[in-house]
Amino acid sequence: MKILINGIGGRMGAEVKKMVLDGYRSSELCAGVDINPVKIDEVPVYTSWADVTEKPDVIIDFSHHSATEALLAFATEKSIPVVLATTGHDEREAKLIAEAAKKIPLFHSANMSLGIALLCELAKTTAKTFPDADIEIIEKHHNRKLDAPSGTALLLAREIQKIREHAFFSFGRQGQAKREKNEIGVHAIRMGNIVGEHEVIVSTDTQTITLKHEAHNRSLFAEGAIAAADFICGKTAGLYDMYSIIGN
């Protein structure tokens, strides 16, 4: 499985590169793309998609959401599957992702951890079991993370909302107002070098259930991204996610 890494010069791009060079899941690195000039002895790295001559089996993207349009234009033109592991997409970029998935296999997840997919399932089950409980989501990340709340926190909130159709999100609660019945609180903490923690708290007047996932190091996400790349190679066009892997 020949992989091209978009954002190869970044923290996560470097993690994926290291794991691919070690041959994880029989993968091999054929090229990289990064907005900044990067020199890597093992493979060519380009600053523009127009200069890429290699034909990878799959592209793994750990860059920035603003690079999505150029990435998808290249991938759809060349019919190359994409693992989109970048967060923070706006409404326009989300539409581009949906359109691209009609032409190529596209794996998109706000979090590349299988554990987070399981956390989502547990959170939905708990919300369904306790329909009147208060639900709060707390996420913690390092002080360099740009988007808040995290894409994973939003993923958790939206999955719970599937169980509670009248629920709405309250981001970083403040002011003089009582908590509303259908509110899901979402809170972001940025400090130190925290890789990623996501906590879902479900509380009634009589008991509290806390569900938590903690990432110990970034290789967790690289491992998940390569597993996703392996999964979508050979698949038909469509939008896939971590639940697609769980279901298989």
Short mmCIF file of N, CA and C in Angstrom, two decimals, residues 28-168:
data_model
loop_
_atom_site.label_atom_id
_atom_site.label_comp_id
_atom_site.label_asym_id
_atom_site.label_seq_id
_atom_site.Cartn_x
_atom_site.Cartn_y
_atom_site.Cartn_z
N GLU A 28 4.01 1.65 2.56
CA GLU A 28 5.27 2.26 2.14
C GLU A 28 5.01 3.71 1.74
N LEU A 29 5.97 4.55 1.99
CA LEU A 29 5.83 5.99 1.74
C LEU A 29 6.34 6.31 0.35
N CYS A 30 5.47 6.92 -0.48
CA CYS A 30 5.90 7.23 -1.85
C CYS A 30 6.15 8.72 -2.06
N ALA A 31 5.52 9.59 -1.23
CA ALA A 31 5.71 11.04 -1.40
C ALA A 31 5.03 11.79 -0.27
N GLY A 32 5.30 13.08 -0.21
CA GLY A 32 4.65 13.94 0.76
C GLY A 32 4.31 15.27 0.14
N VAL A 33 3.33 15.95 0.73
CA VAL A 33 2.97 17.31 0.33
C VAL A 33 2.89 18.15 1.59
N ASP A 34 3.46 19.36 1.53
CA ASP A 34 3.39 20.26 2.67
C ASP A 34 3.49 21.69 2.16
N ILE A 35 2.72 22.58 2.78
CA ILE A 35 2.73 23.98 2.35
C ILE A 35 4.09 24.62 2.57
N ASN A 36 4.83 24.11 3.55
CA ASN A 36 6.18 24.61 3.83
C ASN A 36 7.21 23.66 3.23
N PRO A 37 8.31 24.21 2.70
CA PRO A 37 9.36 23.35 2.14
C PRO A 37 9.92 22.42 3.22
N VAL A 38 9.90 21.13 2.95
CA VAL A 38 10.39 20.13 3.90
C VAL A 38 11.31 19.18 3.17
N LYS A 39 12.45 18.88 3.76
CA LYS A 39 13.37 17.92 3.15
C LYS A 39 13.33 16.62 3.94
N ILE A 40 12.98 15.55 3.25
CA ILE A 40 12.96 14.22 3.86
C ILE A 40 13.77 13.31 2.95
N ASP A 41 14.76 12.67 3.52
CA ASP A 41 15.69 11.86 2.72
C ASP A 41 14.99 10.73 1.96
N GLU A 42 13.97 10.15 2.60
CA GLU A 42 13.39 8.92 2.04
C GLU A 42 12.51 9.16 0.80
N VAL A 43 11.83 10.31 0.74
CA VAL A 43 10.86 10.54 -0.34
C VAL A 43 10.85 12.00 -0.79
N PRO A 44 10.34 12.26 -2.00
CA PRO A 44 10.18 13.65 -2.43
C PRO A 44 9.01 14.31 -1.70
N VAL A 45 9.15 15.59 -1.37
CA VAL A 45 8.09 16.36 -0.73
C VAL A 45 7.81 17.59 -1.58
N TYR A 46 6.54 17.79 -1.92
CA TYR A 46 6.15 18.88 -2.79
C TYR A 46 5.37 19.95 -2.01
N THR A 47 5.45 21.19 -2.49
CA THR A 47 4.66 22.26 -1.90
C THR A 47 3.39 22.53 -2.72
N SER A 48 3.29 21.90 -3.88
CA SER A 48 2.12 22.08 -4.74
C SER A 48 1.69 20.74 -5.32
N TRP A 49 0.38 20.52 -5.36
CA TRP A 49 -0.16 19.28 -5.93
C TRP A 49 0.16 19.18 -7.42
N ALA A 50 0.34 20.31 -8.07
CA ALA A 50 0.63 20.32 -9.51
C ALA A 50 1.97 19.67 -9.83
N ASP A 51 2.85 19.59 -8.84
CA ASP A 51 4.18 19.03 -9.06
C ASP A 51 4.27 17.53 -8.75
N VAL A 52 3.23 16.98 -8.16
CA VAL A 52 3.25 15.57 -7.76
C VAL A 52 3.16 14.67 -8.99
N THR A 53 4.13 13.76 -9.13
CA THR A 53 4.14 12.82 -10.26
C THR A 53 3.83 11.39 -9.81
N GLU A 54 3.98 11.11 -8.53
CA GLU A 54 3.72 9.77 -8.01
C GLU A 54 2.23 9.46 -8.02
N LYS A 55 1.88 8.18 -8.09
CA LYS A 55 0.48 7.74 -8.02
C LYS A 55 0.33 6.81 -6.81
N PRO A 56 0.00 7.39 -5.66
CA PRO A 56 -0.16 6.56 -4.47
C PRO A 56 -1.43 5.74 -4.53
N ASP A 57 -1.50 4.73 -3.68
CA ASP A 57 -2.74 3.96 -3.55
C ASP A 57 -3.76 4.71 -2.70
N VAL A 58 -3.25 5.57 -1.82
CA VAL A 58 -4.13 6.31 -0.91
C VAL A 58 -3.39 7.53 -0.38
N ILE A 59 -4.15 8.58 -0.05
CA ILE A 59 -3.60 9.80 0.55
C ILE A 59 -4.09 9.90 1.99
N ILE A 60 -3.17 10.17 2.91
CA ILE A 60 -3.55 10.46 4.30
C ILE A 60 -3.31 11.94 4.54
N ASP A 61 -4.34 12.64 5.00
CA ASP A 61 -4.26 14.08 5.19
C ASP A 61 -4.28 14.44 6.67
N PHE A 62 -3.17 15.02 7.13
CA PHE A 62 -3.09 15.58 8.48
C PHE A 62 -2.55 17.00 8.36
N SER A 63 -3.18 17.82 7.53
CA SER A 63 -2.67 19.16 7.28
C SER A 63 -3.52 20.21 7.99
N HIS A 64 -4.28 20.98 7.21
CA HIS A 64 -5.16 22.04 7.73
C HIS A 64 -6.40 22.05 6.86
N HIS A 65 -7.55 22.36 7.47
CA HIS A 65 -8.80 22.29 6.71
C HIS A 65 -8.81 23.20 5.48
N SER A 66 -8.01 24.28 5.50
CA SER A 66 -7.96 25.19 4.35
C SER A 66 -7.33 24.54 3.13
N ALA A 67 -6.62 23.43 3.33
CA ALA A 67 -5.98 22.72 2.22
C ALA A 67 -6.89 21.68 1.58
N THR A 68 -8.11 21.55 2.10
CA THR A 68 -9.02 20.48 1.66
C THR A 68 -9.39 20.59 0.18
N GLU A 69 -9.68 21.79 -0.28
CA GLU A 69 -10.14 21.95 -1.66
C GLU A 69 -9.09 21.47 -2.66
N ALA A 70 -7.85 21.90 -2.50
CA ALA A 70 -6.78 21.50 -3.42
C ALA A 70 -6.52 20.00 -3.34
N LEU A 71 -6.54 19.47 -2.12
CA LEU A 71 -6.34 18.03 -1.93
C LEU A 71 -7.40 17.22 -2.66
N LEU A 72 -8.67 17.57 -2.47
CA LEU A 72 -9.76 16.80 -3.07
C LEU A 72 -9.79 16.96 -4.59
N ALA A 73 -9.39 18.13 -5.08
CA ALA A 73 -9.32 18.33 -6.53
C ALA A 73 -8.31 17.37 -7.14
N PHE A 74 -7.16 17.23 -6.51
CA PHE A 74 -6.13 16.30 -6.99
C PHE A 74 -6.60 14.86 -6.89
N ALA A 75 -7.15 14.50 -5.75
CA ALA A 75 -7.55 13.11 -5.52
C ALA A 75 -8.67 12.67 -6.45
N THR A 76 -9.66 13.52 -6.68
CA THR A 76 -10.76 13.13 -7.55
C THR A 76 -10.31 13.05 -9.01
N GLU A 77 -9.41 13.96 -9.40
CA GLU A 77 -8.91 13.92 -10.77
C GLU A 77 -8.12 12.64 -11.03
N LYS A 78 -7.35 12.19 -10.02
CA LYS A 78 -6.50 11.01 -10.18
C LYS A 78 -7.18 9.72 -9.67
N SER A 79 -8.40 9.85 -9.14
CA SER A 79 -9.15 8.70 -8.60
C SER A 79 -8.38 7.99 -7.49
N ILE A 80 -7.92 8.77 -6.53
CA ILE A 80 -7.14 8.24 -5.41
C ILE A 80 -7.96 8.34 -4.12
N PRO A 81 -8.11 7.26 -3.37
CA PRO A 81 -8.82 7.31 -2.08
C PRO A 81 -8.12 8.25 -1.10
N VAL A 82 -8.90 8.83 -0.20
CA VAL A 82 -8.35 9.80 0.76
C VAL A 82 -8.82 9.47 2.18
N VAL A 83 -7.87 9.53 3.12
CA VAL A 83 -8.20 9.50 4.54
C VAL A 83 -8.05 10.93 5.04
N LEU A 84 -9.17 11.56 5.34
CA LEU A 84 -9.19 12.96 5.76
C LEU A 84 -9.24 13.01 7.28
N ALA A 85 -8.09 13.29 7.89
CA ALA A 85 -7.99 13.28 9.35
C ALA A 85 -7.87 14.69 9.92
N THR A 86 -8.15 15.69 9.10
CA THR A 86 -8.08 17.08 9.52
C THR A 86 -9.43 17.52 10.07
N THR A 87 -9.42 18.42 11.06
CA THR A 87 -10.66 18.91 11.66
C THR A 87 -10.84 20.40 11.37
N GLY A 88 -11.98 20.93 11.79
CA GLY A 88 -12.24 22.36 11.68
C GLY A 88 -12.82 22.81 10.35
N HIS A 89 -13.37 21.90 9.55
CA HIS A 89 -13.92 22.26 8.24
C HIS A 89 -15.15 23.16 8.38
N ASP A 90 -15.24 24.17 7.52
CA ASP A 90 -16.41 25.02 7.51
C ASP A 90 -17.49 24.41 6.61
N GLU A 91 -18.61 25.09 6.49
CA GLU A 91 -19.75 24.54 5.74
C GLU A 91 -19.41 24.30 4.27
N ARG A 92 -18.67 25.21 3.68
CA ARG A 92 -18.28 25.06 2.27
C ARG A 92 -17.39 23.85 2.07
N GLU A 93 -16.43 23.68 2.95
CA GLU A 93 -15.51 22.55 2.85
C GLU A 93 -16.23 21.23 3.10
N ALA A 94 -17.22 21.25 3.98
CA ALA A 94 -18.02 20.05 4.24
C ALA A 94 -18.76 19.62 2.98
N LYS A 95 -19.24 20.59 2.21
CA LYS A 95 -19.92 20.28 0.95
C LYS A 95 -18.95 19.70 -0.07
N LEU A 96 -17.73 20.22 -0.08
CA LEU A 96 -16.71 19.68 -0.99
C LEU A 96 -16.40 18.22 -0.65
N ILE A 97 -16.36 17.92 0.63
CA ILE A 97 -16.11 16.55 1.07
C ILE A 97 -17.23 15.62 0.61
N ALA A 98 -18.47 16.08 0.78
CA ALA A 98 -19.62 15.27 0.38
C ALA A 98 -19.62 15.02 -1.13
N GLU A 99 -19.26 16.04 -1.90
CA GLU A 99 -19.23 15.89 -3.36
C GLU A 99 -18.11 14.94 -3.79
N ALA A 100 -16.95 15.06 -3.15
CA ALA A 100 -15.81 14.20 -3.50
C ALA A 100 -16.12 12.74 -3.21
N ALA A 101 -16.88 12.50 -2.14
CA ALA A 101 -17.22 11.12 -1.75
C ALA A 101 -18.11 10.44 -2.77
N LYS A 102 -18.70 11.20 -3.69
CA LYS A 102 -19.49 10.61 -4.76
C LYS A 102 -18.60 10.05 -5.87
N LYS A 103 -17.32 10.45 -5.84
CA LYS A 103 -16.39 10.07 -6.92
C LYS A 103 -15.28 9.14 -6.46
N ILE A 104 -14.88 9.25 -5.17
CA ILE A 104 -13.77 8.44 -4.66
C ILE A 104 -14.12 7.89 -3.27
N PRO A 105 -13.44 6.83 -2.85
CA PRO A 105 -13.59 6.40 -1.46
C PRO A 105 -12.96 7.45 -0.55
N LEU A 106 -13.72 7.95 0.41
CA LEU A 106 -13.23 9.02 1.28
C LEU A 106 -13.54 8.67 2.73
N PHE A 107 -12.50 8.50 3.50
CA PHE A 107 -12.65 8.18 4.93
C PHE A 107 -12.49 9.48 5.71
N HIS A 108 -13.54 9.88 6.42
CA HIS A 108 -13.50 11.15 7.15
C HIS A 108 -13.91 10.92 8.59
N SER A 109 -13.04 11.29 9.49
CA SER A 109 -13.35 11.17 10.91
C SER A 109 -12.71 12.31 11.68
N ALA A 110 -13.44 12.86 12.64
CA ALA A 110 -12.89 13.93 13.47
C ALA A 110 -11.82 13.38 14.42
N ASN A 111 -11.78 12.08 14.58
CA ASN A 111 -10.79 11.46 15.45
C ASN A 111 -10.45 10.09 14.89
N MET A 112 -9.18 9.81 14.74
CA MET A 112 -8.75 8.56 14.14
C MET A 112 -8.57 7.43 15.14
N SER A 113 -9.18 7.57 16.32
CA SER A 113 -9.07 6.56 17.35
C SER A 113 -10.28 5.64 17.35
N LEU A 114 -10.03 4.34 17.32
CA LEU A 114 -11.11 3.36 17.42
C LEU A 114 -11.79 3.49 18.78
N GLY A 115 -11.00 3.86 19.79
CA GLY A 115 -11.56 4.04 21.13
C GLY A 115 -12.59 5.15 21.18
N ILE A 116 -12.39 6.21 20.41
CA ILE A 116 -13.36 7.31 20.37
C ILE A 116 -14.67 6.83 19.73
N ALA A 117 -14.55 6.00 18.71
CA ALA A 117 -15.77 5.45 18.08
C ALA A 117 -16.57 4.65 19.10
N LEU A 118 -15.86 3.88 19.93
CA LEU A 118 -16.54 3.12 20.98
C LEU A 118 -17.13 4.04 22.04
N LEU A 119 -16.41 5.13 22.35
CA LEU A 119 -16.93 6.11 23.31
C LEU A 119 -18.23 6.72 22.81
N CYS A 120 -18.30 7.01 21.53
CA CYS A 120 -19.54 7.54 20.94
C CYS A 120 -20.70 6.57 21.13
N GLU A 121 -20.43 5.30 20.89
CA GLU A 121 -21.48 4.30 21.03
C GLU A 121 -21.94 4.18 22.49
N LEU A 122 -20.99 4.21 23.41
CA LEU A 122 -21.32 4.13 24.83
C LEU A 122 -22.10 5.37 25.28
N ALA A 123 -21.71 6.53 24.76
CA ALA A 123 -22.40 7.77 25.12
C ALA A 123 -23.84 7.75 24.64
N LYS A 124 -24.06 7.26 23.43
CA LYS A 124 -25.43 7.18 22.90
C LYS A 124 -26.28 6.20 23.71
N THR A 125 -25.69 5.06 24.05
CA THR A 125 -26.42 4.07 24.85
C THR A 125 -26.80 4.65 26.21
N THR A 126 -25.87 5.36 26.84
CA THR A 126 -26.13 5.95 28.15
C THR A 126 -27.20 7.04 28.06
N ALA A 127 -27.11 7.89 27.02
CA ALA A 127 -28.11 8.95 26.85
C ALA A 127 -29.50 8.37 26.63
N LYS A 128 -29.57 7.26 25.92
CA LYS A 128 -30.86 6.61 25.68
C LYS A 128 -31.40 5.96 26.95
N THR A 129 -30.51 5.39 27.75
CA THR A 129 -30.92 4.72 28.99
C THR A 129 -31.42 5.72 30.03
N PHE A 130 -30.82 6.92 30.03
CA PHE A 130 -31.22 7.96 30.99
C PHE A 130 -31.70 9.19 30.22
N PRO A 131 -32.93 9.14 29.69
CA PRO A 131 -33.42 10.19 28.81
C PRO A 131 -33.56 11.57 29.45
N ASP A 132 -33.65 11.64 30.77
CA ASP A 132 -33.82 12.93 31.45
C ASP A 132 -32.53 13.44 32.10
N ALA A 133 -31.44 12.74 31.88
CA ALA A 133 -30.18 13.12 32.52
C ALA A 133 -29.57 14.37 31.87
N ASP A 134 -28.80 15.11 32.65
CA ASP A 134 -27.99 16.21 32.12
C ASP A 134 -26.74 15.62 31.49
N ILE A 135 -26.31 16.20 30.37
CA ILE A 135 -25.12 15.70 29.68
C ILE A 135 -24.14 16.84 29.43
N GLU A 136 -22.90 16.63 29.84
CA GLU A 136 -21.83 17.59 29.61
C GLU A 136 -20.66 16.88 28.96
N ILE A 137 -19.98 17.59 28.06
CA ILE A 137 -18.79 17.07 27.39
C ILE A 137 -17.62 18.00 27.69
N ILE A 138 -16.53 17.43 28.15
CA ILE A 138 -15.32 18.21 28.44
C ILE A 138 -14.17 17.64 27.62
N GLU A 139 -13.51 18.49 26.87
CA GLU A 139 -12.34 18.04 26.11
C GLU A 139 -11.12 18.85 26.50
N LYS A 140 -9.96 18.17 26.55
CA LYS A 140 -8.70 18.82 26.92
C LYS A 140 -7.65 18.53 25.86
N HIS A 141 -6.94 19.58 25.45
CA HIS A 141 -5.86 19.42 24.48
C HIS A 141 -4.69 20.35 24.82
N HIS A 142 -3.59 20.15 24.13
CA HIS A 142 -2.39 20.98 24.30
C HIS A 142 -2.66 22.44 23.93
N ASN A 143 -1.79 23.31 24.39
CA ASN A 143 -2.01 24.75 24.20
C ASN A 143 -1.72 25.26 22.79
N ARG A 144 -1.39 24.36 21.87
CA ARG A 144 -1.14 24.77 20.48
C ARG A 144 -2.31 24.46 19.55
N LYS A 145 -3.31 23.76 20.05
CA LYS A 145 -4.46 23.37 19.21
C LYS A 145 -5.26 24.61 18.83
N LEU A 146 -5.63 24.71 17.56
CA LEU A 146 -6.28 25.92 17.05
C LEU A 146 -7.80 25.91 17.22
N ASP A 147 -8.45 24.81 16.88
CA ASP A 147 -9.92 24.79 16.89
C ASP A 147 -10.46 24.41 18.27
N ALA A 148 -11.53 25.09 18.65
CA ALA A 148 -12.20 24.80 19.93
C ALA A 148 -13.69 25.06 19.76
N PRO A 149 -14.54 24.12 20.18
CA PRO A 149 -14.16 22.82 20.75
C PRO A 149 -13.56 21.91 19.68
N SER A 150 -12.98 20.85 20.13
CA SER A 150 -12.34 19.92 19.20
C SER A 150 -13.37 19.26 18.29
N GLY A 151 -12.90 18.79 17.14
CA GLY A 151 -13.78 18.07 16.23
C GLY A 151 -14.36 16.82 16.87
N THR A 152 -13.59 16.21 17.77
CA THR A 152 -14.06 15.01 18.44
C THR A 152 -15.18 15.33 19.43
N ALA A 153 -15.06 16.46 20.15
CA ALA A 153 -16.12 16.87 21.07
C ALA A 153 -17.41 17.13 20.30
N LEU A 154 -17.29 17.75 19.14
CA LEU A 154 -18.47 18.00 18.31
C LEU A 154 -19.05 16.69 17.79
N LEU A 155 -18.17 15.75 17.44
CA LEU A 155 -18.62 14.43 17.00
C LEU A 155 -19.43 13.76 18.09
N LEU A 156 -18.93 13.79 19.31
CA LEU A 156 -19.65 13.19 20.44
C LEU A 156 -21.00 13.86 20.64
N ALA A 157 -21.02 15.18 20.60
CA ALA A 157 -22.27 15.92 20.80
C ALA A 157 -23.29 15.59 19.72
N ARG A 158 -22.85 15.50 18.49
CA ARG A 158 -23.76 15.23 17.37
C ARG A 158 -24.28 13.79 17.42
N GLU A 159 -23.43 12.87 17.86
CA GLU A 159 -23.89 11.49 17.99
C GLU A 159 -24.94 11.38 19.09
N ILE A 160 -24.75 12.07 20.20
CA ILE A 160 -25.74 12.07 21.28
C ILE A 160 -27.03 12.73 20.82
N GLN A 161 -26.90 13.75 19.98
CA GLN A 161 -28.07 14.46 19.46
C GLN A 161 -28.95 13.55 18.61
N LYS A 162 -28.37 12.50 18.05
CA LYS A 162 -29.16 11.54 17.28
C LYS A 162 -30.15 10.79 18.19
N ILE A 163 -29.78 10.66 19.45
CA ILE A 163 -30.65 10.03 20.43
C ILE A 163 -31.64 11.04 21.01
N ARG A 164 -31.16 12.28 21.16
CA ARG A 164 -32.00 13.35 21.70
C ARG A 164 -32.20 14.41 20.62
N GLU A 165 -33.23 14.25 19.84
CA GLU A 165 -33.41 15.09 18.66
C GLU A 165 -33.67 16.56 18.98
N HIS A 166 -34.13 16.86 20.20
CA HIS A 166 -34.39 18.26 20.58
C HIS A 166 -33.22 18.90 21.32
N ALA A 167 -32.14 18.18 21.45
CA ALA A 167 -30.98 18.70 22.17
C ALA A 167 -30.30 19.82 21.38
N PHE A 168 -29.72 20.76 22.10
CA PHE A 168 -28.92 21.82 21.48
C PHE A 168 -27.63 21.96 22.27
#
